[in-house]
Short mmCIF file of C-alpha atoms in Angstrom, two decimals:
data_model
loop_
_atom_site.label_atom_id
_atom_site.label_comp_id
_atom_site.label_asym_id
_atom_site.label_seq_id
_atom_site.Cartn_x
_atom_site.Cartn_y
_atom_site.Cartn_z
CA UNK A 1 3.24 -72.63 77.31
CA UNK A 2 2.24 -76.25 76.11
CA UNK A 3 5.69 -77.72 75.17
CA UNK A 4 4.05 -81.45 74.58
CA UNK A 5 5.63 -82.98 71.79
CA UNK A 6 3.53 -86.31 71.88
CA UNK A 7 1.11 -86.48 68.95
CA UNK A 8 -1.92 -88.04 67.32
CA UNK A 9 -0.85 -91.79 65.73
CA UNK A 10 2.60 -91.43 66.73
CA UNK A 11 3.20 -88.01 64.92
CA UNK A 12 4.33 -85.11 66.36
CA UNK A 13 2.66 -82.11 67.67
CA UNK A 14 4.97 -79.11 66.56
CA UNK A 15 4.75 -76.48 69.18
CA UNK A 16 2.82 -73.25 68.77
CA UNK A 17 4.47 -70.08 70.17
CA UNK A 18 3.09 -68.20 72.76
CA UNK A 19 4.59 -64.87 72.35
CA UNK A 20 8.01 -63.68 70.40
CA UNK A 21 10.91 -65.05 70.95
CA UNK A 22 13.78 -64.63 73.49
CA UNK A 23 16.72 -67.28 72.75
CA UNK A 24 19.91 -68.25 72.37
CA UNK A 25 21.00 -71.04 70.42
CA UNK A 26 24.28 -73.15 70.21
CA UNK A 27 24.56 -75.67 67.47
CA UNK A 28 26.14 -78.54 66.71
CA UNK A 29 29.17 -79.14 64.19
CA UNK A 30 28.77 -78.83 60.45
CA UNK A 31 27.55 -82.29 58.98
CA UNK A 32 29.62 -81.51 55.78
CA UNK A 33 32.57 -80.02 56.69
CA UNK A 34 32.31 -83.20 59.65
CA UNK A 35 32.24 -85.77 56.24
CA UNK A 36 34.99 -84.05 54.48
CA UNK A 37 36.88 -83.67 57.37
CA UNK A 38 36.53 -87.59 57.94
CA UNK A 39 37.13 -89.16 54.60
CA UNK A 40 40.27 -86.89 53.96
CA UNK A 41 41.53 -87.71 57.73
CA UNK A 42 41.03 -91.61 56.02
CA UNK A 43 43.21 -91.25 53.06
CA UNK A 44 45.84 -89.20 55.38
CA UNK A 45 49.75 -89.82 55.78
CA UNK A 46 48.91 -89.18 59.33
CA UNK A 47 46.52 -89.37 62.57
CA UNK A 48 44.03 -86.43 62.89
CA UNK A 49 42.76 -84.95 65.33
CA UNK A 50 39.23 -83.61 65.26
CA UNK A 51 37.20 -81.31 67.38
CA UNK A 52 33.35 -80.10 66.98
CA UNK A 53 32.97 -82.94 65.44
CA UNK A 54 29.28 -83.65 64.53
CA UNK A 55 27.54 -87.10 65.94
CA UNK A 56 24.11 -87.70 64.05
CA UNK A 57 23.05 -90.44 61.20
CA UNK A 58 24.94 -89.50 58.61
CA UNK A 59 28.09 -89.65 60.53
CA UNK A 60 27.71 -92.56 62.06
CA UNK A 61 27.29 -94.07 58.43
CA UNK A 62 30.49 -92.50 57.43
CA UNK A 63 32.18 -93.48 60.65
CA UNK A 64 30.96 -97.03 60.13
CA UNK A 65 31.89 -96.87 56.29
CA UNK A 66 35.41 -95.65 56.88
CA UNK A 67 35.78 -98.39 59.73
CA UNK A 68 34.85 -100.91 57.66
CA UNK A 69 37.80 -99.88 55.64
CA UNK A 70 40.78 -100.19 58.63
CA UNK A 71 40.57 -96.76 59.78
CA UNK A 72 40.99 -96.32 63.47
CA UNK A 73 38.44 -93.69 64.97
CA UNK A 74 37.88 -93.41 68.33
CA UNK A 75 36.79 -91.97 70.86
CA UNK A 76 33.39 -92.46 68.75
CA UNK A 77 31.29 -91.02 69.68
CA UNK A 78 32.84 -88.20 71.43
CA UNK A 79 33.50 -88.71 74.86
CA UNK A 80 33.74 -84.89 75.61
CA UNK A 81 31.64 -82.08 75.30
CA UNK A 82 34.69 -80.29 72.68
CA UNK A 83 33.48 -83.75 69.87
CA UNK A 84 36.78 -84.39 69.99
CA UNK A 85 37.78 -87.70 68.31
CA UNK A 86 41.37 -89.28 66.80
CA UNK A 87 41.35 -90.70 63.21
CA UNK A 88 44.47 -92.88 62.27
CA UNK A 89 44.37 -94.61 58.67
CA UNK A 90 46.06 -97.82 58.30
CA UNK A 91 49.00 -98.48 56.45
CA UNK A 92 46.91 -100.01 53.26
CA UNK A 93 43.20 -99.13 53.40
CA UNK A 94 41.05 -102.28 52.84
CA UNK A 95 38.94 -105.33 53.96
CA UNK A 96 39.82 -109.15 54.55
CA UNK A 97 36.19 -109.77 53.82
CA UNK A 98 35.08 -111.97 50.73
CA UNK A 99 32.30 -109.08 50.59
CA UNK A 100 32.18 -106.29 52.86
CA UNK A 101 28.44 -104.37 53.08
CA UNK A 102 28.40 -100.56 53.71
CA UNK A 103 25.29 -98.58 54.89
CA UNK A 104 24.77 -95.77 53.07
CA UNK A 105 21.31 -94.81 55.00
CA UNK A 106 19.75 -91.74 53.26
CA UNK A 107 23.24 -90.09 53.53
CA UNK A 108 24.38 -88.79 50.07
CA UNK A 109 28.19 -87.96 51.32
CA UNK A 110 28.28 -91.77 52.59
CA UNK A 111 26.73 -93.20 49.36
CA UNK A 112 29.12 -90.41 46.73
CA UNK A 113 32.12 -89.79 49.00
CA UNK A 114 32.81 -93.38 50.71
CA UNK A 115 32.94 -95.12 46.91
CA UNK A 116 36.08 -93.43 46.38
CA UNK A 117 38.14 -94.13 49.06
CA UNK A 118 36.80 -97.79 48.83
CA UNK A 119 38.06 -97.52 45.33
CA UNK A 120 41.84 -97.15 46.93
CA UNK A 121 41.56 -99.84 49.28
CA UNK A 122 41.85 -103.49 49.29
CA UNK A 123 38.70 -105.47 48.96
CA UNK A 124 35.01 -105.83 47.52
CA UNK A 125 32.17 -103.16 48.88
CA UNK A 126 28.29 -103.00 48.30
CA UNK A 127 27.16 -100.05 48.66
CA UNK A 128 23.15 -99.88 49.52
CA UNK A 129 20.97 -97.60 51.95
CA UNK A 130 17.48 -96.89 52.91
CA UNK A 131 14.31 -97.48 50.39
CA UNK A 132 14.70 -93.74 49.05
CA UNK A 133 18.24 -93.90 48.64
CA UNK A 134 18.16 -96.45 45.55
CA UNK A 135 16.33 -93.18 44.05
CA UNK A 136 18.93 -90.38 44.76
CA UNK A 137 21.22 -90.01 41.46
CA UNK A 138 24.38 -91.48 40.97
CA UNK A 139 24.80 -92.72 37.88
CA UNK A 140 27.06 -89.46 36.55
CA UNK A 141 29.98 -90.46 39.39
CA UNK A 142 29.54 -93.91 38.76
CA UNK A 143 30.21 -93.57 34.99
CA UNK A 144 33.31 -90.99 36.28
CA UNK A 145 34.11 -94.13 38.16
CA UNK A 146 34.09 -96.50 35.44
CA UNK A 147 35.92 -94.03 33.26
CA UNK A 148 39.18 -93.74 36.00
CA UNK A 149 39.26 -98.07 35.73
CA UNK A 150 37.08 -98.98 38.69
CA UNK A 151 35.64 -101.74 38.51
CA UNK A 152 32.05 -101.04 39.40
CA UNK A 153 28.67 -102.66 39.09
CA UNK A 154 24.88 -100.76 39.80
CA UNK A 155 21.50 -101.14 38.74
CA UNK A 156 20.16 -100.63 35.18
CA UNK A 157 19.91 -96.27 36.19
CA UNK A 158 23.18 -96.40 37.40
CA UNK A 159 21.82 -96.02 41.33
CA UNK A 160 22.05 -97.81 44.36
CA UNK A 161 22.86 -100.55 45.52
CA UNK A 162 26.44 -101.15 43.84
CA UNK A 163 28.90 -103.06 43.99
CA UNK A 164 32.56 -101.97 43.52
CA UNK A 165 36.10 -103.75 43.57
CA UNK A 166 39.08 -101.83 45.42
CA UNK A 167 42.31 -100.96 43.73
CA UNK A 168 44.39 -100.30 46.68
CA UNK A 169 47.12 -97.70 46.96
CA UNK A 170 45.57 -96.06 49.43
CA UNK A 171 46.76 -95.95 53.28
CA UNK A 172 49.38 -94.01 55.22
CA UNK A 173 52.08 -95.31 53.83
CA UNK A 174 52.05 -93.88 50.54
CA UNK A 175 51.51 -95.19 47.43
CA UNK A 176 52.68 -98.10 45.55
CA UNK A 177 53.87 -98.83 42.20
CA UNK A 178 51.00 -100.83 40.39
CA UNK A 179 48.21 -100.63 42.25
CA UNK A 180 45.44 -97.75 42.82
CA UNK A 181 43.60 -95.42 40.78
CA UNK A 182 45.44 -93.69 38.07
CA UNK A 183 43.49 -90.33 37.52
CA UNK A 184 44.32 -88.18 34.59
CA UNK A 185 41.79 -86.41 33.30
CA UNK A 186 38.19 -86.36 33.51
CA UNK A 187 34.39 -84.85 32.03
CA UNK A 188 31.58 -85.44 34.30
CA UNK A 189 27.79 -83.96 33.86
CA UNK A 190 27.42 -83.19 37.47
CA UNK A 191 24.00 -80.78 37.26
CA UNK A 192 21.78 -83.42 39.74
CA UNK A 193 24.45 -82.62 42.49
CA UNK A 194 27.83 -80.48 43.69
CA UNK A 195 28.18 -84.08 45.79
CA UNK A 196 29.70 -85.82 42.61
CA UNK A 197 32.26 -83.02 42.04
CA UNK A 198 33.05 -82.96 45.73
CA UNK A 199 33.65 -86.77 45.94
CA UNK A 200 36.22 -87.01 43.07
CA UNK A 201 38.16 -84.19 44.99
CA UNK A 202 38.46 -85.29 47.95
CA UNK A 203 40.10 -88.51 46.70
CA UNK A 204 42.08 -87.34 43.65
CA UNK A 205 45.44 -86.37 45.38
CA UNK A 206 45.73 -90.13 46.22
CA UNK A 207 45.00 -91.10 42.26
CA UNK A 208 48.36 -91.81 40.83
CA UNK A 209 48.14 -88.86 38.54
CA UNK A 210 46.09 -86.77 40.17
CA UNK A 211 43.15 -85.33 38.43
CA UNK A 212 41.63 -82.86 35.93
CA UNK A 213 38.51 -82.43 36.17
CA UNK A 214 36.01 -80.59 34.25
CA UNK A 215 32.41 -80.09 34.28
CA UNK A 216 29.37 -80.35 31.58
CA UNK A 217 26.32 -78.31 32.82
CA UNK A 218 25.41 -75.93 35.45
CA UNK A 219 26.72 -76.36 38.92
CA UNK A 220 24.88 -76.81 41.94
CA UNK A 221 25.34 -75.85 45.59
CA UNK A 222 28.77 -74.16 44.37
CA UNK A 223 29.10 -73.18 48.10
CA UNK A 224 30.22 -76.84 48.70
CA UNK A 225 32.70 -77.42 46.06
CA UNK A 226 34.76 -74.82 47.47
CA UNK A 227 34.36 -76.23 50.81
CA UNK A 228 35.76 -79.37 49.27
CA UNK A 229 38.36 -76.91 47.54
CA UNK A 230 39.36 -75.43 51.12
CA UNK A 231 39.32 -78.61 52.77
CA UNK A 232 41.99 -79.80 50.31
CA UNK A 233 43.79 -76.78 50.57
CA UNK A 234 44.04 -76.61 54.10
CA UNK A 235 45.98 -80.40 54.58
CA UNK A 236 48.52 -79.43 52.05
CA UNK A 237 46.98 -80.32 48.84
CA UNK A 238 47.91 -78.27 45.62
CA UNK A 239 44.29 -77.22 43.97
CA UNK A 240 44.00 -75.11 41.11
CA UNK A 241 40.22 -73.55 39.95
CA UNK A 242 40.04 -73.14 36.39
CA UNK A 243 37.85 -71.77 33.59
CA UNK A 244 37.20 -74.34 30.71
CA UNK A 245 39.80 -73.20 29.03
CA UNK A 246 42.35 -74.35 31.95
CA UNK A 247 43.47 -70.55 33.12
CA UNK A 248 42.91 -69.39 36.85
CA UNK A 249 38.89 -67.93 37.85
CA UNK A 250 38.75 -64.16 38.54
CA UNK A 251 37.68 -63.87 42.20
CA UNK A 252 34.22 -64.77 42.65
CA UNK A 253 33.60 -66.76 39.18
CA UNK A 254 32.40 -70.04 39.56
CA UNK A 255 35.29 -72.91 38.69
CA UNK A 256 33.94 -75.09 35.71
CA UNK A 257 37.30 -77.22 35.37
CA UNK A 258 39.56 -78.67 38.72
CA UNK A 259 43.42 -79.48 38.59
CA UNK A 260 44.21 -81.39 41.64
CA UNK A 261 48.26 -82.39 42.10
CA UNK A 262 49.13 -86.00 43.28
CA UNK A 263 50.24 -85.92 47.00
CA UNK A 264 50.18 -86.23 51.14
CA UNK A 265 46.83 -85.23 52.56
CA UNK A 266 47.90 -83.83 55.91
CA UNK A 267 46.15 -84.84 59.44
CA UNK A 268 46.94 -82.71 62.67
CA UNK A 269 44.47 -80.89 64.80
CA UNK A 270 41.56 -79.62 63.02
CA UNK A 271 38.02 -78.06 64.13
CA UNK A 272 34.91 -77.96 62.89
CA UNK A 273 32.45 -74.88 62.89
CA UNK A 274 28.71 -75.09 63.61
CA UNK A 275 26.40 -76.03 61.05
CA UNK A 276 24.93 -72.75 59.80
CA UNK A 277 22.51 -74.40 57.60
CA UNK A 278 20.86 -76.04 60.98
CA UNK A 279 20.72 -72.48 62.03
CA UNK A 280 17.85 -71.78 59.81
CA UNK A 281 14.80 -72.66 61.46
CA UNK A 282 15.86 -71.13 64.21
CA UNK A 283 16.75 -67.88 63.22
CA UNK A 284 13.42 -68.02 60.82
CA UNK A 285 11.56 -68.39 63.78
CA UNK A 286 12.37 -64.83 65.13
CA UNK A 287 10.66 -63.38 61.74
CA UNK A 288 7.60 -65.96 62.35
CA UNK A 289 7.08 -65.33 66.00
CA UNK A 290 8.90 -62.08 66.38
CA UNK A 291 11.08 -61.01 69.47
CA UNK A 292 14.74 -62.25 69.03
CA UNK A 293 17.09 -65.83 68.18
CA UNK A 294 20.91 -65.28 68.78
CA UNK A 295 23.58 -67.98 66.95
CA UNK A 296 26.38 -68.12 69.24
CA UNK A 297 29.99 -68.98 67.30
CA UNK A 298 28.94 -67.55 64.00
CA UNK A 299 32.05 -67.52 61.84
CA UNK A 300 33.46 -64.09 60.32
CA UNK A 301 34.06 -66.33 56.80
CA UNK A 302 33.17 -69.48 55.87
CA UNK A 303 32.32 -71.51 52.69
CA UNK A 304 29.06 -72.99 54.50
CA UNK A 305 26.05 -72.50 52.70
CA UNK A 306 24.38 -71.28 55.63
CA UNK A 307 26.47 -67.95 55.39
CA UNK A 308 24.02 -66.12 53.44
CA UNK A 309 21.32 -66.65 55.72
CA UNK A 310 22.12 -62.82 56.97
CA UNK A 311 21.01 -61.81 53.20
CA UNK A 312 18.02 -64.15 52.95
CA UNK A 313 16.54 -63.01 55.87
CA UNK A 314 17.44 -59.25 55.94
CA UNK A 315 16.09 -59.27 52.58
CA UNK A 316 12.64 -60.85 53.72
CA UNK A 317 12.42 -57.74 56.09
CA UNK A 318 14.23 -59.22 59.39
CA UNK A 319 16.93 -57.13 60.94
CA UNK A 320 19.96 -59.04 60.98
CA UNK A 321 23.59 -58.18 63.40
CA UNK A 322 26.79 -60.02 63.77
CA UNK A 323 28.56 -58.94 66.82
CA UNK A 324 31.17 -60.53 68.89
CA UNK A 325 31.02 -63.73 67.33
CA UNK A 326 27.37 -63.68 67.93
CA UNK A 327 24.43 -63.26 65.01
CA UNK A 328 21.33 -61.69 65.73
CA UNK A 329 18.14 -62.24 63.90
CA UNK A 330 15.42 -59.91 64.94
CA UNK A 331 11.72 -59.23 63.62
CA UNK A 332 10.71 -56.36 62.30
CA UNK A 333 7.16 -56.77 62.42
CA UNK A 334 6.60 -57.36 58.21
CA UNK A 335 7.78 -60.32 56.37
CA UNK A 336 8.54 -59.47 52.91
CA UNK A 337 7.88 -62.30 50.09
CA UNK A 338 11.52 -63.23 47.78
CA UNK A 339 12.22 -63.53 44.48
CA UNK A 340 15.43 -64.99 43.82
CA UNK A 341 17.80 -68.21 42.56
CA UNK A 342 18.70 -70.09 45.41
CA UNK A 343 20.40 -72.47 43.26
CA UNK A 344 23.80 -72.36 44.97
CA UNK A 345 22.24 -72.66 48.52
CA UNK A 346 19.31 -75.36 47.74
CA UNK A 347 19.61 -77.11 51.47
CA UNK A 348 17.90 -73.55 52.51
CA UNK A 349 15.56 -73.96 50.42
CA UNK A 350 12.63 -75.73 52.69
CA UNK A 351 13.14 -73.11 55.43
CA UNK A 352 12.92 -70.25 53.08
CA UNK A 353 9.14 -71.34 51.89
CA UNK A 354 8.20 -71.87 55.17
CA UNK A 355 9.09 -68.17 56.03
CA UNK A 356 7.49 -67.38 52.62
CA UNK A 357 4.27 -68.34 53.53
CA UNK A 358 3.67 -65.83 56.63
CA UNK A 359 4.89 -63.05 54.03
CA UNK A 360 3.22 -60.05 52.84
CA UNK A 361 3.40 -60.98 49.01
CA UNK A 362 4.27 -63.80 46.83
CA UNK A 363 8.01 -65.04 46.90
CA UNK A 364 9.19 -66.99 43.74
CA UNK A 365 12.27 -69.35 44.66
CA UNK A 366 14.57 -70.24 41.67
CA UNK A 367 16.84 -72.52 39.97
CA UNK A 368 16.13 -75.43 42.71
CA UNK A 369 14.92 -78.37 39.92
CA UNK A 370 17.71 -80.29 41.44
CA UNK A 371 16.29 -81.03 44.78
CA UNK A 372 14.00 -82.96 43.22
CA UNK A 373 16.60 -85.79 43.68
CA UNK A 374 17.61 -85.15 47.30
CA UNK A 375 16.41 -87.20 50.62
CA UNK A 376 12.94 -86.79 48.52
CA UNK A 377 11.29 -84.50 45.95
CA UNK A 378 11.61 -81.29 47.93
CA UNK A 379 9.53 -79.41 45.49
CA UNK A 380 6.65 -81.79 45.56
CA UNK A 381 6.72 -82.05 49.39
CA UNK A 382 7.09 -78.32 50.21
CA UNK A 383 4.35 -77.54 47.84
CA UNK A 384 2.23 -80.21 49.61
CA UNK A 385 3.10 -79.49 53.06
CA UNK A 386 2.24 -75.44 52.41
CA UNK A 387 -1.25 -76.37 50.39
CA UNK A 388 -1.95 -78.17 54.19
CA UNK A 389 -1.75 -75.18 55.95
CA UNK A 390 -3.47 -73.22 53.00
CA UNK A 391 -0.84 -71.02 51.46
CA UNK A 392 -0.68 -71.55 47.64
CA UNK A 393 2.72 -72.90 45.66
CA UNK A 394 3.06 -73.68 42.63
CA UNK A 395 6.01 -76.01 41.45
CA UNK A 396 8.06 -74.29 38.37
CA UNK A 397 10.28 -76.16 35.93
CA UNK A 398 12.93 -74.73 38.09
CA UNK A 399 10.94 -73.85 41.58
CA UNK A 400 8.66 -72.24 43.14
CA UNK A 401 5.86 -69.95 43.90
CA UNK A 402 4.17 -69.35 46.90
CA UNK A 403 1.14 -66.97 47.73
CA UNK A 404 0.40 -66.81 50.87
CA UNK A 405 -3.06 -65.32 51.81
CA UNK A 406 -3.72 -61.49 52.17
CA UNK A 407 -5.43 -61.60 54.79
CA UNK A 408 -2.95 -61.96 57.68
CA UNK A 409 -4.69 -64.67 59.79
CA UNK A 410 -6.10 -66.99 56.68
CA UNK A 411 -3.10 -69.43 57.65
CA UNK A 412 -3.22 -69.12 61.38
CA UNK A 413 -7.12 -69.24 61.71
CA UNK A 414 -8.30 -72.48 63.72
CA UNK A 415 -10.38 -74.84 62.47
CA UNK A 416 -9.93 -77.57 64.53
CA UNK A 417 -8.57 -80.13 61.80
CA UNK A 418 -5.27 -81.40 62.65
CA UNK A 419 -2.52 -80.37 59.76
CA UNK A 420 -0.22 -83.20 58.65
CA UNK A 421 3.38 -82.34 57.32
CA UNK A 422 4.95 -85.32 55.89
CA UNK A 423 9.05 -85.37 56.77
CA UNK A 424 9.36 -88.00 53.70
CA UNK A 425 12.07 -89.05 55.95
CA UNK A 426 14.14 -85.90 55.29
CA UNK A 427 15.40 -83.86 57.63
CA UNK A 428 15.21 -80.56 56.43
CA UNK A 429 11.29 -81.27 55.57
CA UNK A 430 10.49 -82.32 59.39
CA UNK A 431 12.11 -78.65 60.52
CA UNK A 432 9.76 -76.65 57.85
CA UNK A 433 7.22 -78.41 59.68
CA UNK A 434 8.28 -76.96 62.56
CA UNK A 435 8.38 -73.55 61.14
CA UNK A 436 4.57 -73.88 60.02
CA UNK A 437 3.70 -74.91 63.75
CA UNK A 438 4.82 -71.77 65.15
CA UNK A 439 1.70 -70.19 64.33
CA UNK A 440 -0.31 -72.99 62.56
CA UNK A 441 -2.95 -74.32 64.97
CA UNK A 442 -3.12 -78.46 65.00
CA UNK A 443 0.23 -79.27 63.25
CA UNK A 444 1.68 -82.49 63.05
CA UNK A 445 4.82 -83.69 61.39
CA UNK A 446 4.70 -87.65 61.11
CA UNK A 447 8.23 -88.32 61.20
CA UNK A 448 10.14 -85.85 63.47
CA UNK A 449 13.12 -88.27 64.06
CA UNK A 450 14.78 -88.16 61.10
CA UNK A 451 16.34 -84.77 62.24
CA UNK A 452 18.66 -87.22 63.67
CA UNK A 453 20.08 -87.23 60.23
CA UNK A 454 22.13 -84.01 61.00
CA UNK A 455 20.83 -82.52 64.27
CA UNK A 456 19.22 -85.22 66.91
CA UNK A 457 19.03 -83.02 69.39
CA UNK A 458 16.70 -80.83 67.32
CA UNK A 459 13.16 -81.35 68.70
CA UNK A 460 14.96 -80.35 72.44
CA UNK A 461 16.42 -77.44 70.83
CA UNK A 462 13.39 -76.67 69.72
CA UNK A 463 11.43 -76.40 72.67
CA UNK A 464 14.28 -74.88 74.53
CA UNK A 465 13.93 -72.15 72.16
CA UNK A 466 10.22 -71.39 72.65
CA UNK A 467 10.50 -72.00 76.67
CA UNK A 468 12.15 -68.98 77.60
#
């Protein structure tokens, strides 16, 4: 097989499979639980120990942001193959700067989680990342910031960069009379993303009074709130999930309204699972190429959103088998098209339509307007990036449609024009790419390295995975 990954102008040639598939796969941590893990290990009355611990862009950023800030973490990166690092926050969080610059890159946990834990430290923080970052929203936390008595300035649209003026109070010595955020309670319209929600959390047992926090609108990527939720819960922090009305969710109802009690975040040893949304592309790649992927350390429960990929794909006809810690995603020999809201699980999203378009029938994805404000309009670029290869989509108010051909080789038939996929400098844009190559002849992806984002190692993985 032809595993060259050099392309035309500098772009790269995604790899066309031979044959199906014969693989195992071992992934990385979890880039989200890694940056909740980190920020509450900052604002902890104690060291913490991490292992699995995640090393790719939007870590680093976080690292660097919580750094800047007096917290100790080192080993970084990992010096051994368990990611195992020591976080140790300073007595009083803060900067001797006159002006102290954090890079938020195209990270939205670094640009919506760091704010808040610069809010409780000592100092004065800008807050500004790549070009595309100055469009991602913000504006609903930084008017949730403004209404808790942070001082905070941003541009006209309420977005990046920003500049923002600590309170103190935070640190591992506990709070102090005077100083810090006071919390109480709080209304935020948090429908553009679950990341606002998520960011408040994660600091509010630190605010003087706590916090109560309700919601206006739908909710987004729900799956990550309660990661937040667990997170929390798991270091000793009294959360309570509420309907609007303030009483306790049945099981399974989505929380519109947060009580979170004023208190110790707790460090000690903590691990991080794999990142199951990484998993994706590869286990989508046994129902493009056939044959068989296997994700070792898949957990038994998890608030990932990556743990209904078993659903997703059993329900687009591939034959799916947790066993022994170990999932197995198998073709069957017929992709089915999907109709459904994805809503909850948007990050899937991009890998779902590139499955979608080697399907027998039309899929129609739903209740995914919001990514049009993540790394870049995924909508836009998926439905570009699948016109390319000649599968039709359509972008809904709300998401989209995608007809792939009837005639099973229309997308796979050469015609010796090269296919450019454009990453937009988002990660999960370059691995639908990826996914097209499989069986698209001449397909290029002009910006594969900004898988670093969440999984550098991805483009090795990836021909790993087809090498056999």
């Amino acid at each position: 097989m032809n595993m060259s990954i050099s392309g035309i102008n500098g772009y790269w040639a995604a790899p066309r499979a031979s044959g199906p598939l014969d693989a195992h796969v071992s992934l990385p941590g979890s880039k989200s639980l890694t940056a909740r893990a980190l920020v509450l290990a900052a604002l902890a009355c104690e060291p913490t120990e991490l292992t699995g611990t995640l090393v790719a862009r939007d870590t680093e950023l976080m690292v660097g942001a919580l750094r800047s800030m007096g917290v100790d973490i080192r080993p970084w990166p990992p010096s051994d193959t368990q990611g195992r690092i020591v976080i140790s926050p300073p007595p009083q969080l803060g900067s001797n700067l006159p002006l102290t610059f954090i890079d938020c890159g195209l990270a939205g946990t670094v640009m919506r989680f760091a704010p808040l834990v610069a809010a409780q430290s000592q100092g004065t923080y800008r807050f500004d990342g790549d070009p595309h970052a100055r469009n991602r929203p913000m504006k609903p936390l930084v008017n949730a910031m403004k209404d808790l008595g942070i001082e905070i300035t941003a541009d006209a649209d309420g977005q990046l960069p920003m500049t923002l003026q600590g309170r103190g109070g935070a640190g591992s010595s506990g709070p102090k009379p005077g100083i810090g955020v006071e919390g109480g309670s709080l209304e935020i319209m948090s429908t553009s993303s679950s990341q606002f929600i998520s960011a408040l959390l994660l600091a509010a047992p630190r605010f003087n009074k706590g916090l109560d926090l309700s919601v206006q609108g739908d909710v987004p990527s729900a799956p990550h709130i309660l990661m937040t939720v667990r997170a929390l819960q798991e270091r000793g922090v009294r959360v309570h999930e509420l309907t609007a009305g303030g009483h306790p969710v049945a099981p399974g109802v989505t929380p519109v309204r947060w009580r979170v009690e004023p208190g110790q975040i707790l460090g000690g040893k903590r691990s991080i699972e794999p990142d199951l949304s990484n998993a994706g592309p590869f286990l989508a790649a046994a129902g493009i190429c056939g044959g068989t992927v296997r994700i070792e350390n898949w957990p038994r429960e998890t608030t990932q959103a990556g743990a209904v990929w078993p659903e997703i794909l059993s329900a687009m006809g591939m034959d799916i088998e947790l066993q022994d810690g170990t999932l197995y995603a198998r073709a069957t020999g017929t992709l089915k098209g999907i109709e459904k809201n994805l809503g909850h699980v948007g990050e899937l999203v991009p890998t779902v339509a590139a499955l979608a378009a080697f399907a027998q029938g039309p899929s129609k994805i739903t209740g995914i307007g919001h990514l049009r404000g993540h790394e870049t309009d995924r909508l836009a670029a998926i439905t570009q990036g699948l016109r390319a290869v000649g599968v039709g989509c359509q972008e809904l108010a709300d998401g989209l449609l995608i007809t792939p051909s009837q005639s099973d080789n229309a997308v796979e038939r050469p015609d010796g024009k090269p296919k450019v996929i454009r990453a937009y400098a988002d990660h999960r844009m370059a691995t639908f790419g990826a996914l097209l190559g499989l069986r698209v002849p001449n397909t290029y992806i002009d910006d594969i390295a900004c898988t670093s984002k969440t999984l550098p190692q991805f483009p090795t993985m990836w021909a790993k995975m087809l090498d056999r």
